[in-house]
Short mmCIF file of C-alpha atoms and ligand atoms in Angstrom, two decimals:
data_model
loop_
_atom_site.label_atom_id
_atom_site.label_comp_id
_atom_site.label_asym_id
_atom_site.label_seq_id
_atom_site.Cartn_x
_atom_site.Cartn_y
_atom_site.Cartn_z
CA MET A 1 -7.18 6.16 24.27
CA THR A 2 -9.66 8.87 23.31
CA SER A 3 -8.37 11.18 26.07
CA ASP A 4 -4.85 11.03 24.68
CA PRO A 5 -4.92 10.71 20.90
CA VAL A 6 -1.67 10.30 19.00
CA ARG A 7 -0.68 13.75 17.72
CA LEU A 8 0.11 13.12 14.08
CA GLY A 9 1.94 15.38 11.63
CA VAL A 10 1.87 14.78 7.88
CA VAL A 11 4.53 15.39 5.23
CA GLY A 12 2.97 15.71 1.77
CA LEU A 13 -0.72 16.40 1.17
CA GLY A 14 -1.16 14.67 -2.19
CA ARG A 15 -3.22 11.71 -3.39
CA ALA A 16 -2.12 9.26 -0.72
CA PHE A 17 -3.07 11.64 2.09
CA ALA A 18 -6.44 12.33 0.45
CA LEU A 19 -7.14 8.57 0.60
CA THR A 20 -5.96 8.04 4.18
CA ALA A 21 -7.21 11.26 5.82
CA PRO A 22 -10.76 9.91 6.48
CA ALA A 23 -9.37 7.02 8.52
CA PHE A 24 -7.42 9.36 10.79
CA ALA A 25 -10.23 11.91 11.00
CA ALA A 26 -12.67 9.19 12.11
CA HIS A 27 -10.33 7.45 14.57
CA PRO A 28 -10.67 8.47 18.21
CA GLY A 29 -7.05 7.56 18.88
CA VAL A 30 -5.50 9.94 16.33
CA ARG A 31 -5.49 13.72 15.94
CA LEU A 32 -4.08 15.40 12.83
CA VAL A 33 -2.26 18.37 14.34
CA ALA A 34 0.24 19.58 11.73
CA ALA A 35 1.42 19.22 8.15
CA ALA A 36 4.26 20.25 5.87
CA ALA A 37 3.54 20.90 2.20
CA PRO A 38 5.11 23.13 -0.43
CA ARG A 39 1.82 24.26 -1.97
CA ALA A 40 -0.06 27.04 -0.14
CA GLU A 41 -3.45 25.70 -1.26
CA SER A 42 -2.70 22.30 0.31
CA ARG A 43 -1.65 23.94 3.56
CA ARG A 44 -4.86 25.99 3.65
CA ALA A 45 -6.96 22.88 2.96
CA PHE A 46 -5.30 21.08 5.88
CA GLU A 47 -5.78 24.06 8.24
CA THR A 48 -9.47 24.29 7.29
CA ALA A 49 -10.17 20.56 7.57
CA PHE A 50 -8.30 19.83 10.81
CA SER A 51 -7.62 23.22 12.47
CA GLY A 52 -3.98 22.13 12.38
CA ARG A 53 -0.69 24.02 12.04
CA THR A 54 1.13 23.97 8.73
CA PHE A 55 4.73 24.46 7.63
CA GLU A 56 6.52 24.87 4.33
CA SER A 57 9.34 22.49 5.25
CA VAL A 58 9.75 19.05 6.74
CA GLU A 59 12.38 20.44 9.11
CA ALA A 60 9.90 22.92 10.59
CA LEU A 61 7.30 20.18 11.06
CA CYS A 62 9.87 17.95 12.77
CA ALA A 63 10.82 20.80 15.12
CA ASP A 64 7.21 21.00 16.35
CA SER A 65 7.44 19.42 19.81
CA ASP A 66 3.70 18.71 19.90
CA VAL A 67 3.99 16.25 17.00
CA GLU A 68 4.54 12.66 18.20
CA ALA A 69 4.43 10.78 14.92
CA VAL A 70 4.89 11.75 11.28
CA TYR A 71 3.04 10.25 8.30
CA VAL A 72 5.44 10.52 5.35
CA THR A 73 3.41 10.61 2.18
CA THR A 74 5.79 12.30 -0.24
CA PRO A 75 6.97 10.67 -3.50
CA HIS A 76 9.05 7.46 -3.16
CA GLY A 77 12.35 9.23 -3.88
CA MET A 78 11.88 11.54 -0.87
CA HIS A 79 11.06 8.79 1.64
CA ARG A 80 14.63 8.39 2.84
CA ASP A 81 15.22 12.06 3.67
CA HIS A 82 11.81 12.66 5.17
CA ALA A 83 11.61 9.49 7.26
CA ILE A 84 15.13 9.98 8.60
CA ALA A 85 14.44 13.65 9.45
CA ALA A 86 11.37 12.57 11.44
CA ALA A 87 13.23 9.75 13.21
CA ARG A 88 16.15 12.00 14.17
CA ALA A 89 13.65 14.45 15.66
CA GLY A 90 12.35 11.59 17.83
CA LYS A 91 9.06 11.13 15.97
CA HIS A 92 7.51 7.75 15.25
CA VAL A 93 7.14 7.21 11.51
CA LEU A 94 4.28 5.96 9.36
CA LEU A 95 5.86 5.75 5.92
CA GLU A 96 3.95 5.26 2.67
CA LYS A 97 4.76 2.21 0.56
CA PRO A 98 7.13 1.38 -0.92
CA ILE A 99 9.52 2.05 1.96
CA ALA A 100 11.94 3.48 -0.66
CA VAL A 101 13.06 2.70 -4.20
CA GLU A 102 16.63 1.61 -3.51
CA LEU A 103 17.38 -1.12 -0.97
CA ASP A 104 20.22 0.99 0.48
CA ASP A 105 17.78 3.80 1.19
CA ALA A 106 15.37 1.38 2.85
CA GLU A 107 18.18 0.03 5.03
CA ALA A 108 19.19 3.56 6.02
CA ILE A 109 15.61 4.35 7.05
CA VAL A 110 15.35 1.18 9.15
CA ALA A 111 18.71 1.90 10.80
CA ALA A 112 17.80 5.53 11.57
CA CYS A 113 14.49 4.54 13.19
CA GLU A 114 16.13 1.75 15.21
CA SER A 115 18.92 3.99 16.44
CA ALA A 116 16.45 6.77 17.35
CA GLY A 117 14.28 4.22 19.20
CA VAL A 118 11.14 5.20 17.27
CA ARG A 119 8.53 2.97 15.67
CA LEU A 120 8.49 2.61 11.90
CA ILE A 121 5.36 1.35 10.14
CA VAL A 122 5.29 1.00 6.34
CA GLY A 123 1.80 1.65 5.06
CA PRO A 124 -1.02 2.00 4.32
CA SER A 125 -0.56 -1.20 2.40
CA HIS A 126 -3.35 -3.53 1.33
CA SER A 127 -1.91 -6.09 3.72
CA PHE A 128 -3.70 -4.03 6.43
CA ASP A 129 -7.11 -4.74 4.79
CA ALA A 130 -9.24 -6.59 7.35
CA PRO A 131 -10.02 -9.59 5.08
CA VAL A 132 -6.27 -10.12 4.56
CA GLU A 133 -5.67 -10.19 8.29
CA GLN A 134 -8.72 -12.45 8.71
CA ALA A 135 -7.36 -14.93 6.14
CA ALA A 136 -3.88 -14.80 7.67
CA LYS A 137 -5.31 -15.53 11.13
CA LEU A 138 -7.34 -18.45 9.77
CA ILE A 139 -4.22 -19.88 8.13
CA ARG A 140 -2.20 -19.46 11.34
CA SER A 141 -4.97 -21.13 13.38
CA GLY A 142 -4.41 -24.38 11.47
CA GLU A 143 -8.18 -24.90 11.05
CA LEU A 144 -7.67 -25.56 7.31
CA GLY A 145 -4.29 -27.21 7.68
CA ARG A 146 -1.20 -25.63 6.16
CA VAL A 147 -1.34 -23.16 3.30
CA ARG A 148 0.08 -24.73 0.12
CA MET A 149 -0.35 -22.13 -2.62
CA VAL A 150 -1.63 -18.58 -3.13
CA GLN A 151 -2.99 -17.02 -6.30
CA ALA A 152 -3.19 -13.20 -6.53
CA LEU A 153 -4.51 -11.31 -9.56
CA ASN A 154 -5.21 -7.63 -10.00
CA CYS A 155 -6.14 -5.74 -13.17
CA THR A 156 -6.50 -1.97 -12.86
CA ASP A 157 -6.09 1.25 -14.83
CA PHE A 158 -3.00 2.19 -12.80
CA LEU A 159 -0.84 3.23 -15.75
CA TYR A 160 -3.46 5.66 -17.07
CA ARG A 161 -4.11 7.51 -13.82
CA PRO A 162 -2.33 10.87 -14.00
CA ARG A 163 1.34 10.53 -13.09
CA ARG A 164 4.29 12.71 -12.18
CA PRO A 165 7.07 12.22 -14.81
CA GLU A 166 9.18 10.05 -12.48
CA GLU A 167 6.24 7.69 -11.94
CA LEU A 168 6.77 6.55 -15.52
CA ARG A 169 10.51 5.90 -15.09
CA THR A 170 11.40 2.54 -13.58
CA GLU A 171 14.85 3.66 -12.37
CA LEU A 172 13.11 6.33 -10.23
CA GLY A 173 10.61 3.87 -8.79
CA GLY A 174 8.00 4.31 -11.51
CA GLY A 175 5.79 1.62 -12.99
CA VAL A 176 3.57 -0.96 -11.38
CA ILE A 177 6.27 -3.02 -9.65
CA PHE A 178 7.19 -0.47 -6.98
CA SER A 179 3.78 1.15 -6.50
CA GLN A 180 1.44 -1.84 -6.94
CA GLY A 181 3.55 -4.97 -6.84
CA VAL A 182 4.65 -4.07 -3.34
CA HIS A 183 1.01 -4.29 -2.13
CA GLN A 184 0.56 -7.70 -3.71
CA VAL A 185 3.91 -8.93 -2.38
CA ASP A 186 3.02 -7.70 1.13
CA ILE A 187 -0.28 -9.61 1.07
CA VAL A 188 1.17 -12.79 -0.37
CA ARG A 189 4.13 -12.75 2.05
CA LEU A 190 1.70 -12.38 4.96
CA LEU A 191 -0.42 -15.33 3.77
CA CYS A 192 2.59 -17.54 2.95
CA GLY A 193 4.58 -16.89 6.13
CA GLY A 194 6.87 -14.09 4.96
CA LEU A 195 10.04 -16.02 4.14
CA ALA A 196 10.27 -15.85 0.36
CA THR A 197 13.27 -17.73 -0.97
CA SER A 198 13.27 -16.98 -4.70
CA VAL A 199 11.32 -15.20 -7.43
CA PHE A 200 10.88 -16.01 -11.12
CA ALA A 201 9.19 -13.19 -13.01
CA ARG A 202 8.33 -11.64 -16.34
CA THR A 203 7.40 -8.00 -16.72
CA GLY A 204 5.62 -6.14 -19.51
CA ALA A 205 6.16 -2.55 -20.70
CA TRP A 206 3.79 -2.48 -23.62
CA ASP A 207 2.86 1.17 -24.09
CA PRO A 208 5.66 3.17 -25.74
CA GLU A 209 3.96 6.40 -24.61
CA ARG A 210 4.32 5.26 -20.98
CA PRO A 211 7.50 3.22 -21.19
CA THR A 212 7.65 1.62 -17.75
CA GLU A 213 6.34 -1.69 -16.46
CA GLY A 214 2.57 -1.85 -16.66
CA ALA A 215 2.26 -5.59 -16.02
CA TYR A 216 4.02 -8.54 -14.45
CA ALA A 217 3.65 -12.19 -13.57
CA ALA A 218 5.75 -13.75 -10.81
CA LEU A 219 6.13 -17.11 -9.15
CA ILE A 220 7.47 -16.83 -5.61
CA ASP A 221 8.83 -19.73 -3.57
CA PHE A 222 8.56 -19.64 0.21
CA ALA A 223 10.16 -21.57 3.03
CA GLY A 224 8.25 -24.78 3.69
CA GLY A 225 7.44 -25.50 0.05
CA VAL A 226 4.63 -22.92 -0.22
CA PHE A 227 4.43 -21.06 -3.53
CA ALA A 228 2.50 -18.09 -4.86
CA SER A 229 1.58 -16.82 -8.28
CA LEU A 230 1.12 -13.07 -8.74
CA THR A 231 -0.33 -11.42 -11.84
CA TYR A 232 -0.91 -7.71 -12.35
CA SER A 233 -1.97 -5.56 -15.29
CA GLY A 234 -2.35 -1.81 -15.00
CA TYR A 235 -3.32 -1.38 -18.64
CA GLY A 236 -6.95 -0.56 -17.85
CA ARG A 237 -8.80 -3.14 -19.93
CA PHE A 238 -9.88 -6.37 -18.19
CA ASP A 239 -11.17 -5.19 -14.80
CA SER A 240 -10.77 -7.74 -12.02
CA ASP A 241 -13.02 -5.69 -9.70
CA GLY A 242 -15.84 -7.46 -11.54
CA TRP A 243 -14.65 -10.63 -9.81
CA GLN A 244 -14.75 -8.84 -6.46
CA GLY A 245 -18.48 -8.10 -6.46
CA GLY A 246 -18.05 -4.92 -8.51
CA VAL A 247 -16.29 -3.21 -5.58
CA ASP A 248 -13.30 -1.04 -6.42
CA GLU A 249 -9.89 -1.11 -4.75
CA LEU A 250 -11.00 1.67 -2.37
CA GLY A 251 -14.04 -0.27 -1.17
CA ARG A 252 -16.68 1.61 -3.19
CA ASP A 253 -19.38 0.09 -5.39
CA LYS A 254 -18.07 0.68 -8.89
CA ASP A 255 -20.07 2.56 -11.50
CA PRO A 256 -19.80 0.48 -14.71
CA GLY A 257 -20.24 3.73 -16.67
CA LEU A 258 -16.76 4.74 -15.53
CA TYR A 259 -15.14 2.05 -17.68
CA GLY A 260 -12.28 3.71 -19.58
CA ALA A 261 -12.58 6.97 -17.58
CA ALA A 262 -8.89 7.14 -16.64
CA ARG A 263 -7.77 6.92 -20.29
CA ARG A 264 -10.41 9.44 -21.37
CA ALA A 265 -9.38 11.97 -18.69
CA LEU A 266 -5.72 11.56 -19.56
CA GLY A 267 -6.42 11.95 -23.27
CA ALA A 268 -8.31 15.19 -22.61
CA ALA A 269 -5.63 16.71 -20.34
CA ASP A 270 -3.04 19.25 -21.53
CA ASP A 271 -0.90 18.97 -18.42
CA GLU A 272 -0.66 15.55 -16.76
CA THR A 273 1.26 16.85 -13.72
CA ALA A 274 -1.50 19.39 -13.06
CA LEU A 275 -4.12 16.65 -13.44
CA LYS A 276 -2.23 14.60 -10.86
CA ALA A 277 -1.98 17.58 -8.48
CA ALA A 278 -5.74 18.07 -8.80
CA ARG A 279 -6.17 14.68 -7.12
CA SER A 280 -4.37 15.96 -3.99
CA PHE A 281 -6.03 16.58 -0.64
CA THR A 282 -8.43 19.51 -0.91
CA SER A 283 -11.09 18.83 1.72
CA MET A 284 -12.70 15.98 3.58
CA ALA A 285 -15.77 16.33 1.35
CA GLU A 286 -13.69 15.27 -1.66
CA THR A 287 -12.56 11.96 -0.23
CA PRO A 288 -14.37 8.80 -1.35
CA ALA A 289 -16.78 7.16 1.08
CA ALA A 290 -16.25 3.40 1.16
CA SER A 291 -18.85 0.90 2.29
CA HIS A 292 -16.65 -2.20 1.93
CA HIS A 293 -13.06 -2.98 2.83
CA GLU A 294 -10.38 -1.96 0.39
CA HIS A 295 -8.98 -4.88 -1.60
CA PHE A 296 -6.23 -5.74 -4.06
CA GLY A 297 -8.05 -7.97 -6.49
CA PRO A 298 -9.11 -11.60 -6.23
CA ILE A 299 -6.79 -13.58 -3.94
CA ILE A 300 -7.18 -17.26 -3.13
CA ALA A 301 -5.20 -19.16 -0.53
CA PHE A 302 -5.22 -22.92 -1.14
CA CYS A 303 -4.80 -24.84 2.11
CA GLU A 304 -4.64 -28.56 2.92
CA LYS A 305 -8.30 -28.75 3.97
CA GLY A 306 -9.93 -25.86 2.15
CA ASP A 307 -9.51 -22.75 0.02
CA ILE A 308 -9.96 -19.15 1.18
CA HIS A 309 -11.18 -16.41 -1.18
CA LEU A 310 -10.56 -12.87 0.11
CA THR A 311 -13.48 -10.56 -0.72
CA PRO A 312 -14.13 -6.86 0.00
CA ASP A 313 -16.41 -7.93 2.87
CA GLY A 314 -14.47 -10.74 4.49
CA ILE A 315 -13.57 -14.26 3.43
CA GLU A 316 -15.28 -17.18 1.75
CA ILE A 317 -14.13 -20.66 2.75
CA PHE A 318 -14.48 -23.52 0.30
CA GLY A 319 -14.30 -26.82 2.20
CA ASP A 320 -14.80 -30.36 0.92
CA GLU A 321 -18.56 -30.32 1.12
CA ARG A 322 -19.44 -26.91 2.51
CA ARG A 323 -18.95 -23.29 1.52
CA GLU A 324 -18.97 -20.67 4.24
CA THR A 325 -18.86 -16.86 4.35
CA ARG A 326 -17.23 -15.08 7.27
CA PRO A 327 -17.69 -11.28 7.24
CA ALA A 328 -15.02 -8.88 8.49
CA PRO A 329 -16.59 -5.99 10.43
CA PHE A 330 -16.23 -2.69 8.55
CA ARG A 331 -15.70 0.71 10.20
CA THR A 332 -14.00 3.07 7.75
CA ALA A 333 -11.47 2.33 5.04
CA ARG A 334 -7.95 2.12 6.49
CA ALA A 335 -9.18 2.07 10.12
CA GLU A 336 -6.72 -0.81 10.65
CA VAL A 337 -3.80 1.46 9.76
CA ALA A 338 -4.89 4.02 12.35
CA ASP A 339 -5.30 1.18 14.89
CA ALA A 340 -1.75 0.02 14.15
CA LEU A 341 -0.36 3.53 14.56
CA VAL A 342 -2.09 3.99 17.91
CA ALA A 343 -0.98 0.55 19.12
CA ALA A 344 2.62 1.24 18.07
CA VAL A 345 2.84 4.69 19.64
CA ARG A 346 0.69 4.18 22.75
CA GLY A 347 0.92 0.46 23.36
CA GLY A 348 4.43 -0.17 22.11
CA ALA A 349 3.11 -3.02 19.92
CA SER A 350 4.57 -3.29 16.44
CA PRO A 351 2.33 -4.27 13.56
CA LEU A 352 3.62 -6.79 11.03
CA GLN A 353 4.38 -3.99 8.56
CA THR A 354 7.57 -2.72 10.19
CA GLY A 355 10.50 -1.19 8.33
CA ARG A 356 12.18 -4.60 8.09
CA TRP A 357 8.99 -6.08 6.65
CA GLY A 358 8.78 -3.25 4.11
CA LEU A 359 12.44 -3.76 3.21
CA ALA A 360 11.80 -7.46 2.59
CA SER A 361 8.83 -6.69 0.31
CA LEU A 362 10.91 -4.12 -1.58
CA GLU A 363 13.60 -6.77 -2.06
CA VAL A 364 11.02 -9.02 -3.74
CA CYS A 365 10.08 -6.15 -6.11
CA HIS A 366 13.72 -5.72 -7.11
CA ALA A 367 14.04 -9.47 -7.52
CA MET A 368 11.09 -9.45 -9.92
CA LEU A 369 12.86 -6.88 -12.11
CA GLU A 370 16.15 -8.75 -11.82
CA SER A 371 14.57 -12.08 -12.78
CA ALA A 372 12.73 -10.54 -15.73
CA GLU A 373 16.02 -9.07 -16.92
CA SER A 374 18.15 -12.18 -16.47
CA GLY A 375 15.55 -14.79 -17.39
CA ARG A 376 16.50 -16.73 -14.25
CA PRO A 377 15.08 -16.98 -10.72
CA ALA A 378 16.41 -14.33 -8.34
CA ALA A 379 17.45 -15.27 -4.80
CA LEU A 380 16.41 -13.31 -1.71
CA ARG A 381 18.36 -12.66 1.50
CA ARG A 382 16.52 -9.93 3.43
CA GLN A 383 13.30 -11.84 4.13
CA ILE A 384 11.67 -12.05 7.53
CA GLY A 385 8.92 -14.36 8.71
CA VAL A 386 5.49 -13.56 10.07
CA PRO A 387 5.81 -13.57 13.88
CA SER A 388 3.80 -16.40 15.42
N1 LIG B 1 -1.35 3.67 0.13
C1 LIG B 1 -1.97 4.18 -0.93
O1 LIG B 1 -3.13 3.92 -1.20
C2 LIG B 1 -1.24 5.15 -1.80
C3 LIG B 1 -1.91 5.81 -2.83
C4 LIG B 1 -1.21 6.73 -3.58
C5 LIG B 1 0.12 6.95 -3.30
N2 LIG B 1 0.75 6.27 -2.32
C6 LIG B 1 2.16 6.52 -2.00
O2 LIG B 1 2.26 7.83 -1.46
C7 LIG B 1 3.43 8.46 -1.93
C8 LIG B 1 3.04 9.74 -2.64
O3 LIG B 1 2.30 9.43 -3.79
P1 LIG B 1 1.07 10.34 -4.23
O4 LIG B 1 0.40 9.63 -5.33
O5 LIG B 1 0.27 10.77 -3.05
O6 LIG B 1 1.86 11.58 -4.83
P2 LIG B 1 1.34 13.07 -4.94
O7 LIG B 1 2.20 13.74 -5.94
O8 LIG B 1 -0.13 13.11 -5.14
O9 LIG B 1 1.63 13.65 -3.49
C9 LIG B 1 2.92 13.93 -3.02
C10 LIG B 1 2.84 15.24 -2.26
O10 LIG B 1 4.11 15.52 -1.69
C11 LIG B 1 4.27 16.92 -1.73
N3 LIG B 1 5.67 17.24 -1.57
C12 LIG B 1 6.65 17.23 -2.51
N4 LIG B 1 7.81 17.62 -1.94
C13 LIG B 1 7.56 17.87 -0.64
C14 LIG B 1 8.35 18.29 0.46
N5 LIG B 1 9.66 18.53 0.33
N6 LIG B 1 7.75 18.45 1.65
C15 LIG B 1 6.44 18.20 1.81
N7 LIG B 1 5.64 17.79 0.81
C16 LIG B 1 6.20 17.62 -0.40
C17 LIG B 1 3.70 17.34 -3.07
O11 LIG B 1 3.35 18.71 -3.08
C18 LIG B 1 2.48 16.43 -3.17
O12 LIG B 1 1.32 17.04 -2.66
C19 LIG B 1 4.14 7.47 -2.84
O13 LIG B 1 5.19 6.86 -2.14
C20 LIG B 1 3.04 6.48 -3.20
O14 LIG B 1 3.53 5.16 -3.38
C21 LIG B 1 0.08 5.40 -1.57
#
């Protein structure tokens, strides 16, 4: 593997790339060889960090015959064009979540990758976090009997991190449902077997200055009678990381002095778009060093013979008379995503998070909005199960 690393190109060198770059840089099976980005300073930062080639356009990147796979990390609304351009050029695709905003766009991406015969992985998503996979494996093993119910909660400052204007407009994929709900849905679908049958949801858009969904609660039914309850608030007050050992979503020990920092920074900024751009990839030194796994808030899977709590370091099992901790070995944050890319490109093995999986999770997000609007449960018809 180390003698033949996957030659990866990147489209978009913003926040998402800044968060994922350390995993690729540290992984012996991946080499970052090229990138496309409109901003000259981003291109220079990539060249300096990785000695890679850079281009101003996606088309030029896709014409680079040395690039085997493309990581699409542009805004949601560009995913369709950029993923399809890569697939048509014969590149495997790692596509940021959500797969797209509109279901039609997601279907077009899946179809383009299938007809080009290239792999499509949707991620990074928190369903790649090692403790999630560890809990899913334990459930599949049957050691605790069947899973009956899952509870997922996450409270963050998502809505007050700097945003591009479209990130505050639901119809363009803004708000917490598309950017955050899709993580929670991915995790819960993995733990509950994947085949969601209906969703009943309420959403909250409580800040008139940022008039998109900042919160939701959803009850999801799954095949086999399993059900899951999902709650999310991005309003930056109650902080559920305190229930995860004080570890933040990116796997870092959280400084309690930073409480309220997102709101303060936003309040002090003249230009929110510029503040957002300042969080783009600038160098490897800027990227956060994690010492725990990433996580998406406290999640508990209730099984017939015990409950599983997912932590930033592994899982805790609560049996009838005994409580047990099982650690998940940590390498770097997002190492599992790099593993999945290498396995898909070199080994031909698909991870769970394929295009069809991402499409199914996106369908649940739309169903949450639909149910909140109609006041009734919304049915689902694009769901796929977790392969045994
Ligand atoms: N998995 C995660 O942890 C995570 C975190 C943040 C964002 N995301 C996802 O990543 C995507 C991007 O979000 P972001 O927060 O990084 O946004 P961002 O604005 O920080 O980055 C997007 C980048 O795309 C670039 N870009 C725009 N048009 C382009 C084009 N035609 N060709 C090449 N580059 C172009 C911009 O210059 C910018 O640097 C979204 O889909 C979001 O959901 C994922």
